Tab-separated table of C-alpha atoms and ligand atoms in Angstrom:
chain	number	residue	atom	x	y	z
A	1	UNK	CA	0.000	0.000	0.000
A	2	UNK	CA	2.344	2.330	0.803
A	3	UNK	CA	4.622	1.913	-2.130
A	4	UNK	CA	1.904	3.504	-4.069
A	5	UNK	CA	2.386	6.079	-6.354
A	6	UNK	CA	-0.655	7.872	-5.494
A	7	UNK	CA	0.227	8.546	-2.262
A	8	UNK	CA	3.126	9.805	-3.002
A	9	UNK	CA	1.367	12.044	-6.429
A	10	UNK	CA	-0.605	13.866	-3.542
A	11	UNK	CA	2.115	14.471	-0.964
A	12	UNK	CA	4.197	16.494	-3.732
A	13	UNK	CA	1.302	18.251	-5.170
A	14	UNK	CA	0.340	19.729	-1.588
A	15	UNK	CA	3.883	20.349	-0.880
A	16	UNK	CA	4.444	21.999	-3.794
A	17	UNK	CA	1.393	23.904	-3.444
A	18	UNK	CA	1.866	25.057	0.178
A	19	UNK	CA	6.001	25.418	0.213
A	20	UNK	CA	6.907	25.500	-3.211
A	21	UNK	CA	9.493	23.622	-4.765
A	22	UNK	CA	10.405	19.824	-3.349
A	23	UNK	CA	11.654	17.858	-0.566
A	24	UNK	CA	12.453	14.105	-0.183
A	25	UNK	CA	11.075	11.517	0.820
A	26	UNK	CA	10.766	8.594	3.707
A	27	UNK	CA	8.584	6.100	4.941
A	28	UNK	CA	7.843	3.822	7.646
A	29	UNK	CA	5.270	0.869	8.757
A	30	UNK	CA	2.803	-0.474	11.101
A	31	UNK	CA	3.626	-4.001	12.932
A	32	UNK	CA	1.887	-7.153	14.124
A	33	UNK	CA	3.559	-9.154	15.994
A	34	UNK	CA	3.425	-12.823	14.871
A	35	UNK	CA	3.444	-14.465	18.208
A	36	UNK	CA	4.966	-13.448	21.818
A	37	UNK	CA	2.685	-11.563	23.972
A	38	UNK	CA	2.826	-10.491	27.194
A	39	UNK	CA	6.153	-11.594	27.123
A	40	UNK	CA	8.305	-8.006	26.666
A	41	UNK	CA	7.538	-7.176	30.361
A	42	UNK	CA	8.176	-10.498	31.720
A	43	UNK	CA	12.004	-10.202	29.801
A	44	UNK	CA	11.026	-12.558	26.733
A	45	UNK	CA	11.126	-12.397	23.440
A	46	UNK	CA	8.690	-10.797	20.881
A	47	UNK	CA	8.105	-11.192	17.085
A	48	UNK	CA	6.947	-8.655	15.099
A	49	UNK	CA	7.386	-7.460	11.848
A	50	UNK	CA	6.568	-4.383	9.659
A	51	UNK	CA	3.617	-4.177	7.499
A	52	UNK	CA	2.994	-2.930	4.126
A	53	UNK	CA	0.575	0.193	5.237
A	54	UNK	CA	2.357	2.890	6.998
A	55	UNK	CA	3.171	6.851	6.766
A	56	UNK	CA	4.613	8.487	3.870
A	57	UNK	CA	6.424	11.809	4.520
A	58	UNK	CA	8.059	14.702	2.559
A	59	UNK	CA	10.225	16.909	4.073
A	60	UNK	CA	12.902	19.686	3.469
A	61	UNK	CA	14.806	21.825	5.548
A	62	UNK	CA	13.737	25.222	5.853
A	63	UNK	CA	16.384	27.187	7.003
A	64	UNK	CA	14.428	28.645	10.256
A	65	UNK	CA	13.534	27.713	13.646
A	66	UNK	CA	10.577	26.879	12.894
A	67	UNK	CA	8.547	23.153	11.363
A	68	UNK	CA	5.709	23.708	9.139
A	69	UNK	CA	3.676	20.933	9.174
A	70	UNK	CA	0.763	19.423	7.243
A	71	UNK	CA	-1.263	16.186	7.456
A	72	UNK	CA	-3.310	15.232	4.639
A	73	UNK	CA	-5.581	12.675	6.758
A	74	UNK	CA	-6.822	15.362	9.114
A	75	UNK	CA	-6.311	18.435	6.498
A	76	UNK	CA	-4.804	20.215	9.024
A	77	UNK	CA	-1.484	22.457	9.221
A	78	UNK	CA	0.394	23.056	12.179
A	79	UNK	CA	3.134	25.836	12.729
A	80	UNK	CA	5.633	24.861	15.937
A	81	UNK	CA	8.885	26.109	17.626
A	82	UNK	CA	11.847	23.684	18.328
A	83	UNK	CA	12.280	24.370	21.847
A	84	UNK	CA	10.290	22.627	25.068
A	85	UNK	CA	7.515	25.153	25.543
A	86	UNK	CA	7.064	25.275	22.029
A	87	UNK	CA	4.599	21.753	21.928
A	88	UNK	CA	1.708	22.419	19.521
A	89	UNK	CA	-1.799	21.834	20.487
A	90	UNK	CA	-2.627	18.824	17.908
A	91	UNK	CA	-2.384	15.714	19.011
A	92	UNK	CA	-0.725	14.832	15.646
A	93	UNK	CA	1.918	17.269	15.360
A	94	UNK	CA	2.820	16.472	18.786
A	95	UNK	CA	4.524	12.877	17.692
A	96	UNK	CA	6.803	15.073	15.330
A	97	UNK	CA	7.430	17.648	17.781
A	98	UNK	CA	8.697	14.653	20.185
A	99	UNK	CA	10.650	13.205	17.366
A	100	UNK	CA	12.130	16.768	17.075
A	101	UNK	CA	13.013	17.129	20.949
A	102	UNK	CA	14.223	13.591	22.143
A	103	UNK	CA	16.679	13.976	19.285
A	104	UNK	CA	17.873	17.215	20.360
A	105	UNK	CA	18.107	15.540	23.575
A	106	UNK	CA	20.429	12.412	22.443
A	107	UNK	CA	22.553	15.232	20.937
A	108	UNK	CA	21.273	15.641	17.333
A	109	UNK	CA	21.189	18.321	14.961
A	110	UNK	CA	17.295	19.553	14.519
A	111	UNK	CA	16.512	22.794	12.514
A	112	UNK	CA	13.136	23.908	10.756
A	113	UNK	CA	11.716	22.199	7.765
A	114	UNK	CA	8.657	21.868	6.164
A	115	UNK	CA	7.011	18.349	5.516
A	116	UNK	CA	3.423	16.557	4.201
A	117	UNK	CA	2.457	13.760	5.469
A	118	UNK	CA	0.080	11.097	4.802
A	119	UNK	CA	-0.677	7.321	6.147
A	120	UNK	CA	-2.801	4.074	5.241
A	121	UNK	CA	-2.107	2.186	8.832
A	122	UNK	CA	-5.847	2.198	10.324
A	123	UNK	CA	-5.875	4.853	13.309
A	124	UNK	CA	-6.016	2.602	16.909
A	125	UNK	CA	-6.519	-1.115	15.444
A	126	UNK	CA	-3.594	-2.344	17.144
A	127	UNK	CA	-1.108	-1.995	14.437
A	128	UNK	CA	0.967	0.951	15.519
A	129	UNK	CA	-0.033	3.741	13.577
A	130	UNK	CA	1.732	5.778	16.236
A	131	UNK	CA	4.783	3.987	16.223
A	132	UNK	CA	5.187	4.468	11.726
A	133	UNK	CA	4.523	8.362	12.119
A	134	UNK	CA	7.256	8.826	14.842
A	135	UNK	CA	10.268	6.515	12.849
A	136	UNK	CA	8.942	7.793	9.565
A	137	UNK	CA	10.074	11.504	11.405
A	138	UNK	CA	12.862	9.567	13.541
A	139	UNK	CA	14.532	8.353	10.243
A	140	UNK	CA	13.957	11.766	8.358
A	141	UNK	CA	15.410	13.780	10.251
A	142	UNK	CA	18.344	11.708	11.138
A	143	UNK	CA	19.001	11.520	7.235
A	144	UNK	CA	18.769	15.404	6.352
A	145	UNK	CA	20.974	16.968	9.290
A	146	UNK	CA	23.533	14.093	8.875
A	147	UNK	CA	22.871	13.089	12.616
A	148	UNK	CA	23.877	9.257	12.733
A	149	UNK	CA	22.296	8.437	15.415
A	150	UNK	CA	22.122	4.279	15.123
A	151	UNK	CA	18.991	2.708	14.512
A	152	UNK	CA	18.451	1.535	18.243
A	153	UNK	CA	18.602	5.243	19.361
A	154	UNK	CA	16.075	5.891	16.570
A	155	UNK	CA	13.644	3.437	18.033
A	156	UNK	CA	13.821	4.462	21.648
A	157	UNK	CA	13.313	8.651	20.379
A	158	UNK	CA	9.691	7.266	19.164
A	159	UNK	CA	9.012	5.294	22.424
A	160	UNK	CA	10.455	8.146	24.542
A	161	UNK	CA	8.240	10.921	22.273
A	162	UNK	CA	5.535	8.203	23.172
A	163	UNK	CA	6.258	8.545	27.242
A	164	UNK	CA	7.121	11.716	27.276
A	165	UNK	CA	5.235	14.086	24.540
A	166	UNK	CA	2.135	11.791	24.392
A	167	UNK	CA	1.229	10.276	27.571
A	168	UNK	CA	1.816	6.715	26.360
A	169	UNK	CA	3.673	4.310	28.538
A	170	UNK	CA	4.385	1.536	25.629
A	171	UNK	CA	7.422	-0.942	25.696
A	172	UNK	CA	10.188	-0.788	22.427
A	173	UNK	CA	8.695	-3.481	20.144
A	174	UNK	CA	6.232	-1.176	17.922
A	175	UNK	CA	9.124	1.632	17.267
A	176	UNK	CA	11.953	-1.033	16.520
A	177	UNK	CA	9.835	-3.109	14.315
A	178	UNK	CA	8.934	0.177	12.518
A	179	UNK	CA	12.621	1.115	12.305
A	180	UNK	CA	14.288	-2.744	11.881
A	181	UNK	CA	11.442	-4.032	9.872
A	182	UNK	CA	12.803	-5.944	6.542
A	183	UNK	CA	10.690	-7.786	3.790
A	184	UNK	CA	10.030	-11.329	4.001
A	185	UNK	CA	11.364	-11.118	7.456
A	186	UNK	CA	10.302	-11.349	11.251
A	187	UNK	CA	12.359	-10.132	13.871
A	188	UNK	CA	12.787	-12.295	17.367
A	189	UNK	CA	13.523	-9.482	19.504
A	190	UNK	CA	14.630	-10.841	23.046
A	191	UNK	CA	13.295	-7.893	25.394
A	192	UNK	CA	15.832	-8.621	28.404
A	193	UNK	CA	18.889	-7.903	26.418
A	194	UNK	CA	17.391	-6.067	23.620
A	195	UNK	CA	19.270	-8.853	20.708
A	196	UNK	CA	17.546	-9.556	17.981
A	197	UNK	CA	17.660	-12.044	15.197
A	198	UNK	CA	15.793	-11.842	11.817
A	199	UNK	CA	13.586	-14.722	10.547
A	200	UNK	CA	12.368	-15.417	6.997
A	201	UNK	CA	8.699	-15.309	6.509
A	202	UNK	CA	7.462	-15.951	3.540
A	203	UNK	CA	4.378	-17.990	3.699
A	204	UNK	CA	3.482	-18.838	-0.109
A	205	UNK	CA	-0.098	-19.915	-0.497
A	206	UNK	CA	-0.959	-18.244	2.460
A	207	UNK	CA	-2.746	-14.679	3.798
A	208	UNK	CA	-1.867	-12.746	7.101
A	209	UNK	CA	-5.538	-11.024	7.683
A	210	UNK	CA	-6.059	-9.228	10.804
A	211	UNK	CA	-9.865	-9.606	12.024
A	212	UNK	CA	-10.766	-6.565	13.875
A	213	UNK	CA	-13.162	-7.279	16.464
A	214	UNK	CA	-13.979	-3.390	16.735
A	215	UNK	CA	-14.123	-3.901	20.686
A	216	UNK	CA	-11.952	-2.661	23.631
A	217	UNK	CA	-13.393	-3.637	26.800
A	218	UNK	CA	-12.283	-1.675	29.725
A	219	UNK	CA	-10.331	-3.443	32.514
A	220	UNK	CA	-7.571	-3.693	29.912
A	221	UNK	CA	-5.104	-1.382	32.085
A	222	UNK	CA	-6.323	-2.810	35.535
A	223	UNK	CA	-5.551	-6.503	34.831
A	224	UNK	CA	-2.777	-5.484	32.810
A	225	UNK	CA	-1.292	-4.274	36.425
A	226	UNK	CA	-2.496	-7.383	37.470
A	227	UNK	CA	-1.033	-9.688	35.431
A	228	UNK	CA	2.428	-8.098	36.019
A	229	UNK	CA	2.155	-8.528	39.459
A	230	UNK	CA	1.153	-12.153	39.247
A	231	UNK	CA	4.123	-12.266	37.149
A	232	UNK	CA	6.782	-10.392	39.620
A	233	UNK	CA	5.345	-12.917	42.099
A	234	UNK	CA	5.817	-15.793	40.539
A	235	UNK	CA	9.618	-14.951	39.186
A	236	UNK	CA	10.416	-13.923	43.001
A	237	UNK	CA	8.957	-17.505	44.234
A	238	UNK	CA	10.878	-18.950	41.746
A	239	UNK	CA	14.063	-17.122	42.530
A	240	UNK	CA	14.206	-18.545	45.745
A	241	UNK	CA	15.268	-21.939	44.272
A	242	UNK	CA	17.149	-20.673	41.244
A	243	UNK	CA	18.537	-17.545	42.425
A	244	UNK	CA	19.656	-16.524	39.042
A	245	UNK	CA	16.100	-15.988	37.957
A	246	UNK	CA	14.899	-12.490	37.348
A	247	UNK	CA	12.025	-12.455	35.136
A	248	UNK	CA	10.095	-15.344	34.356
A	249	UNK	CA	11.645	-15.785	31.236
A	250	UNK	CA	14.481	-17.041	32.837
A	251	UNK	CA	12.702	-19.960	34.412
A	252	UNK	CA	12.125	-23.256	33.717
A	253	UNK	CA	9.010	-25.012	33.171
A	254	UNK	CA	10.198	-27.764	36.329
A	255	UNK	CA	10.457	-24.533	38.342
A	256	UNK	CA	7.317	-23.055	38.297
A	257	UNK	CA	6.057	-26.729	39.231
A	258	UNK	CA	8.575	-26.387	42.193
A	259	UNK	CA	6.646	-23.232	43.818
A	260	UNK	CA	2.870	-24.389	42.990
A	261	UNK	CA	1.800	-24.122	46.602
A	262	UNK	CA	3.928	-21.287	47.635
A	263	UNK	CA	1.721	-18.877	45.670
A	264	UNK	CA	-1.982	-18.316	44.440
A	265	UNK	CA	-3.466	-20.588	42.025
A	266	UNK	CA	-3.913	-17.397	39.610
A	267	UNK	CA	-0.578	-16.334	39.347
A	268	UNK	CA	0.551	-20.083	39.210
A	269	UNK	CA	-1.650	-19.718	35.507
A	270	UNK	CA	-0.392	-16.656	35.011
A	271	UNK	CA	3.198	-18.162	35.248
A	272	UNK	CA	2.171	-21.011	33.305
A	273	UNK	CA	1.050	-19.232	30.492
A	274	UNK	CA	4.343	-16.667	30.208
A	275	UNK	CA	6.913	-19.470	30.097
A	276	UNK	CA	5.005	-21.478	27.833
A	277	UNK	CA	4.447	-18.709	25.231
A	278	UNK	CA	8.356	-17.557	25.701
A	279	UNK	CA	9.373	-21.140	24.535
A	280	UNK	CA	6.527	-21.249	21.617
A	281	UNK	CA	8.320	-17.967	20.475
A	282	UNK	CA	11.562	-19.937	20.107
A	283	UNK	CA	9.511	-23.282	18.482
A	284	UNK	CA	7.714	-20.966	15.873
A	285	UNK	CA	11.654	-19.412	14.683
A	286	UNK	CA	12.535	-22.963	14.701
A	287	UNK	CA	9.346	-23.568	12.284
A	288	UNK	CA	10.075	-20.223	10.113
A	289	UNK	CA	13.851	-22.001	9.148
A	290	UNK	CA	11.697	-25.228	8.210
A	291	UNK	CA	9.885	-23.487	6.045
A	292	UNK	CA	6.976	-24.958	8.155
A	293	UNK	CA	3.459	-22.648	8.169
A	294	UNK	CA	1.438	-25.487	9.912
A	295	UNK	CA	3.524	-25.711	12.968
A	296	UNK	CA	3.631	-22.053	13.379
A	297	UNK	CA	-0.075	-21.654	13.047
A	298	UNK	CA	-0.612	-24.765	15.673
A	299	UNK	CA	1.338	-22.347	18.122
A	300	UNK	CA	-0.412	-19.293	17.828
A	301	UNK	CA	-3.787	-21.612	18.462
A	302	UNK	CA	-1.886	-22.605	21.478
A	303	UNK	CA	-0.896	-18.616	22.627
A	304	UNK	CA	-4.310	-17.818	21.752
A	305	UNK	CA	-5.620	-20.779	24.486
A	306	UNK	CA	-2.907	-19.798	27.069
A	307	UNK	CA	-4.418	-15.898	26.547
A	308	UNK	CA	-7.637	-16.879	26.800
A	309	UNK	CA	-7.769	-19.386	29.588
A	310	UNK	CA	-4.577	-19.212	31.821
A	311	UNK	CA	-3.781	-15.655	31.302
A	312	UNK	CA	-7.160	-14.656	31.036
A	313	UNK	CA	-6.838	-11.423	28.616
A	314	UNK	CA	-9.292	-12.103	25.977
A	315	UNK	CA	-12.959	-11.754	25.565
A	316	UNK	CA	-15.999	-13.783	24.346
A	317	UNK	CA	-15.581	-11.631	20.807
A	318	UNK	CA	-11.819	-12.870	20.568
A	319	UNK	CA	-12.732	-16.568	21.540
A	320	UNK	CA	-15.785	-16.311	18.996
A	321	UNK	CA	-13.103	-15.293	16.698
A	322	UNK	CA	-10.917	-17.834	17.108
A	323	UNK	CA	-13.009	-20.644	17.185
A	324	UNK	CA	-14.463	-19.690	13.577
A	325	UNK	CA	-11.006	-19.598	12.572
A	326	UNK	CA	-10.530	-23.321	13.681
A	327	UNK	CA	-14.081	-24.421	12.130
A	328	UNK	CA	-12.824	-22.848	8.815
A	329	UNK	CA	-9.569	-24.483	8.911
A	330	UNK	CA	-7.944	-21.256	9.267
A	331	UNK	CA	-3.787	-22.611	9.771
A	332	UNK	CA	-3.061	-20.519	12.463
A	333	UNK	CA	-5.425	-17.700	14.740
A	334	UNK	CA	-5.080	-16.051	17.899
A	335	UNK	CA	-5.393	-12.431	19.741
A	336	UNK	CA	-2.840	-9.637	19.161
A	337	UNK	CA	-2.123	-7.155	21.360
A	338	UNK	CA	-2.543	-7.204	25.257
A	339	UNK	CA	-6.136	-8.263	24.762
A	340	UNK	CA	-9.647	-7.567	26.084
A	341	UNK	CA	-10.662	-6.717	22.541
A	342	UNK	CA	-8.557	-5.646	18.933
A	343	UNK	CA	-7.751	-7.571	16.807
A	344	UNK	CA	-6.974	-11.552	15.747
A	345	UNK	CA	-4.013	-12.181	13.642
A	346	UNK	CA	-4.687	-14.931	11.096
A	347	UNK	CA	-2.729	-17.370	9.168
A	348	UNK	CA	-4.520	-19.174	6.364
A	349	UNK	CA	-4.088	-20.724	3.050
A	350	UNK	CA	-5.003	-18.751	-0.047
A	351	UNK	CA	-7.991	-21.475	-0.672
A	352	UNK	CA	-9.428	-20.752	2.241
A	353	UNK	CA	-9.415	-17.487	2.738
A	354	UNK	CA	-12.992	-16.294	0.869
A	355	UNK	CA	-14.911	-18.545	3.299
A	356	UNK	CA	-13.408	-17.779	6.044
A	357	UNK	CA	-14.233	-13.827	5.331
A	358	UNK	CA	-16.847	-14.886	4.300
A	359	UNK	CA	-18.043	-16.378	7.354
A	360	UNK	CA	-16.934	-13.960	9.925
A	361	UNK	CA	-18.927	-11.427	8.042
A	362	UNK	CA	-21.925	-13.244	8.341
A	363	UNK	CA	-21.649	-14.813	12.256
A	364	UNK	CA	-20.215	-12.003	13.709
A	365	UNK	CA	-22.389	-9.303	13.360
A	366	UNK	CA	-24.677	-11.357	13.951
A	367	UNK	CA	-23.847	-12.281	17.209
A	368	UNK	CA	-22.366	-9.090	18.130
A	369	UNK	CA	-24.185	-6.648	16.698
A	370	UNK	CA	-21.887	-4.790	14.679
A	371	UNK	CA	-19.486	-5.137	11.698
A	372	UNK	CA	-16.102	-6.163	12.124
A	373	UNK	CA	-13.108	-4.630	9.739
A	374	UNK	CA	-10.242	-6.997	7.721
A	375	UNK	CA	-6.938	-6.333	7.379
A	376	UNK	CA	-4.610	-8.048	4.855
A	377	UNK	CA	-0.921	-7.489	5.596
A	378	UNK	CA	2.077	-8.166	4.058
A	379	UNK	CA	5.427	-7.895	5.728
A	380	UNK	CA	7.546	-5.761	4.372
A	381	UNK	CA	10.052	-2.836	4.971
A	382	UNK	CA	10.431	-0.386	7.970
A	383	UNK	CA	11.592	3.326	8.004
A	384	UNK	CA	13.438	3.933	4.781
A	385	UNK	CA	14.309	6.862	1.982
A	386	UNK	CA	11.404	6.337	-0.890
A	387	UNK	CA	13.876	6.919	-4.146
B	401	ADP	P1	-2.164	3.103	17.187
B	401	ADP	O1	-2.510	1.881	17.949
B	401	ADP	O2	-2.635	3.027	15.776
B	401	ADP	O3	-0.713	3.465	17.316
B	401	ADP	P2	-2.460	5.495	18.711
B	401	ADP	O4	-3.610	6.078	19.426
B	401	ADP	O5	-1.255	5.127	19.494
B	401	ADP	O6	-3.005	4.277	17.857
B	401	ADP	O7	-1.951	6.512	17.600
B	401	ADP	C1	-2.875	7.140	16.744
B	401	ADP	C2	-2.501	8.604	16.591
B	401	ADP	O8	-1.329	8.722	15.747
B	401	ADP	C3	-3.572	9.409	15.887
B	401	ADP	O9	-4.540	9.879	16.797
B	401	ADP	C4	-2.755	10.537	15.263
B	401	ADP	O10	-2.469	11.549	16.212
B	401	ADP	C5	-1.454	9.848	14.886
B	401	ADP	N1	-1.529	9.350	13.507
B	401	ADP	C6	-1.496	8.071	13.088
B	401	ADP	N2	-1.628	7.984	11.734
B	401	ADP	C7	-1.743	9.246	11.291
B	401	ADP	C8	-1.939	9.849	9.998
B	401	ADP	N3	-2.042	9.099	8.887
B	401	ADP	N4	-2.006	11.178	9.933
B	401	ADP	C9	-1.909	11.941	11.029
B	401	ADP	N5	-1.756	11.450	12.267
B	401	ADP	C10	-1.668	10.124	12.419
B	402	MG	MG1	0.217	3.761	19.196
């Protein structure tokens, strides 16, 4: 999607138009993440990947203070200042003003320039909209004042515009799959020591489509607290046996066994459900080298049983979800994201696909009430320079 010309036809028109003259261009993506949840907290390993919707972005120096800024989604343009007191009132223009100050802050060049930008990644559906706006701006700007700041540093100034410009407290994985993201590739991203290792993924004669349930049930940041404390609980029971455990990614299976009775029931599931889905992480890369789609979809069944029944994050739209999947012989379904509503990531063969759309259209709505929303995806590049 976001290769498209068209996009790209109606950024330089308006920028010609409003600034005259022309800038370059850069891009970044959206995410999923194939399988790993709940895991990045707990110091295991993710695996996401960047998507082929994302934010498109010309931009030229300017030779002020000052960034002139305008979004074609919202039709909007925003004037701002480069220095702290200076954030503008949009909520948009306040990602690129972060961009702008936590690279100041790392030590990087950042003058005025002018920029259009526009985006295909759905607003809120779980696949990091935010996350392709700030390391389309995190790579740009980098590239014209000749910064070279490394690509880690480039992730962490979108998480860090996240925490501190926009009131989001999120982990690294959206920003460094938007900044690391390659074609045909996932990236195992251990979250303790921050390596990573790239994975093919290519399924031919399969679809990645995204089933958005259109729900988010409250609780979501309530149990979320909960769940980390079952988890902290757990590790720390653990960690009397084995001191070298910190996070329950460190621990073994046997382990958790060894502590049943020293702590609640709940967090025993809890436990049960983080270990199991840090080692399904490792089976699925071991799948991806095989080549093998089948064993990777069994696995995110599995995560998408340990979410819904040990670790207790999803909801009856999610499980409805899921279980159609399985009745349609969907290869592989499960909830992505932390849960209590979003979206279901699904894996299944090109054959299939039709009737499986086909089906959720029909039984979910009417069941729930209202229409859900599909999302194909295709994984493809992160933040780049469009040529
Ligand atoms: P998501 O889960 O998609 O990241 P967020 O609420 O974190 O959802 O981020 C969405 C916000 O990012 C929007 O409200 C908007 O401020 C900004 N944004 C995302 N895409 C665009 C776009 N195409 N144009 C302008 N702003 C965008
Ligand atoms: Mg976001």
């Amino acid at each position: 999607m976001i290769n498209n010309m068209e996009m790209k036809t109606k950024i330089r028109e308006k920028f010609k138009t409003l600034f005259g003259g022309e800038g370059e261009v850069f891009a970044s993506a959206g995410r999923i993440n194939l399988i790993g949840e709940h895991t990045d907290y707990n110091g295991g390993y993710v695996f996401p990947g960047a998507i082929d919707c994302g934010i498109m972005a010309e931009v030229k120096v300017n030779g002020t203070q000052k960034v002139r800024a305008f979004s074609l989604d919202y039709d909007e343009y925003v004037e701002f200042g480069l220095n702290e007191e200076d954030k503008p009132q949009q909520q948009w223009a306040c990602y690129i003003f972060g961009v702008c100050r936590e690279t100041t802050k790392r030590g990087g060049k950042v003058e005025g320039f002018d920029c259009v930008f526009a985006g295909d990644v759905p607003l809120g559906a779980g696949l990091s909209s935010s996350a392709a706006l700030e390391s389309t701006f995190a790579f740009a700007i980098n590239y014209l004042f000749g910064n070279k700041i490394d690509k880690f540093d480039l992730a962490k100034i979108g998480q860090s515009t996240e925490h501190n410009y926009c009131g989001v407290k999120c982990g690294i994985m959206d920003q460094f799959a938007s900044i690391f993201g390659k074609k045909g590739n996932l990236i195992r991203l251990n979250c303790k020591t921050l390596e990573y290792k790239y994975f093919p993924f290519d399924p031919k004669g399969y679809k990645l489509v995204l089933v958005d349930s259109c729900v988010k049930h409250e609780l979501a940041s309530s149990a979320y607290n909960k769940r980390r404390e079952s988890c902290e609980n757990a590790a720390k029971a653990i960690s009397k046996n084995h001191p070298d455990v910190e996070f329950l990614s460190d621990a073994k299976r046997v382990w958790l066994d060894e502590v049943r009775d020293q702590i609640p029931e709940e967090d025993f599931l809890r436990a049960e459900y983080v270990i199991g889905e840090v080692q399904r992480v490792l089976d699925v890369c071991d799948a991806l080298e095989r080549g093998d789609y089948e064993t990777v979809g069994e696995m995110m069944y599995q995560t998408h049983f340990g979410m819904s029944k040990l670790y207790e994050v999803s909801c009856e739209e999610l499980d409805f979800l899921n279980k159609l999947a399985r009745k349609c012989d969907v290869t592989g379904s499960r909830v992505m994201g932390g849960g209590f509503g979003g979206c279901t990531i699904n894996l299944v063969k090109e054959e299939l696909y039709d009737g499986f759309i086909a089906a959720v259209k029909e039984l979910f709505p009417a069941k729930f009430g209202h229409d859900p929303k599909f999302y194909d995806v295709v994984i493809s590049d992160g933040a780049r320079k469009v040529e």
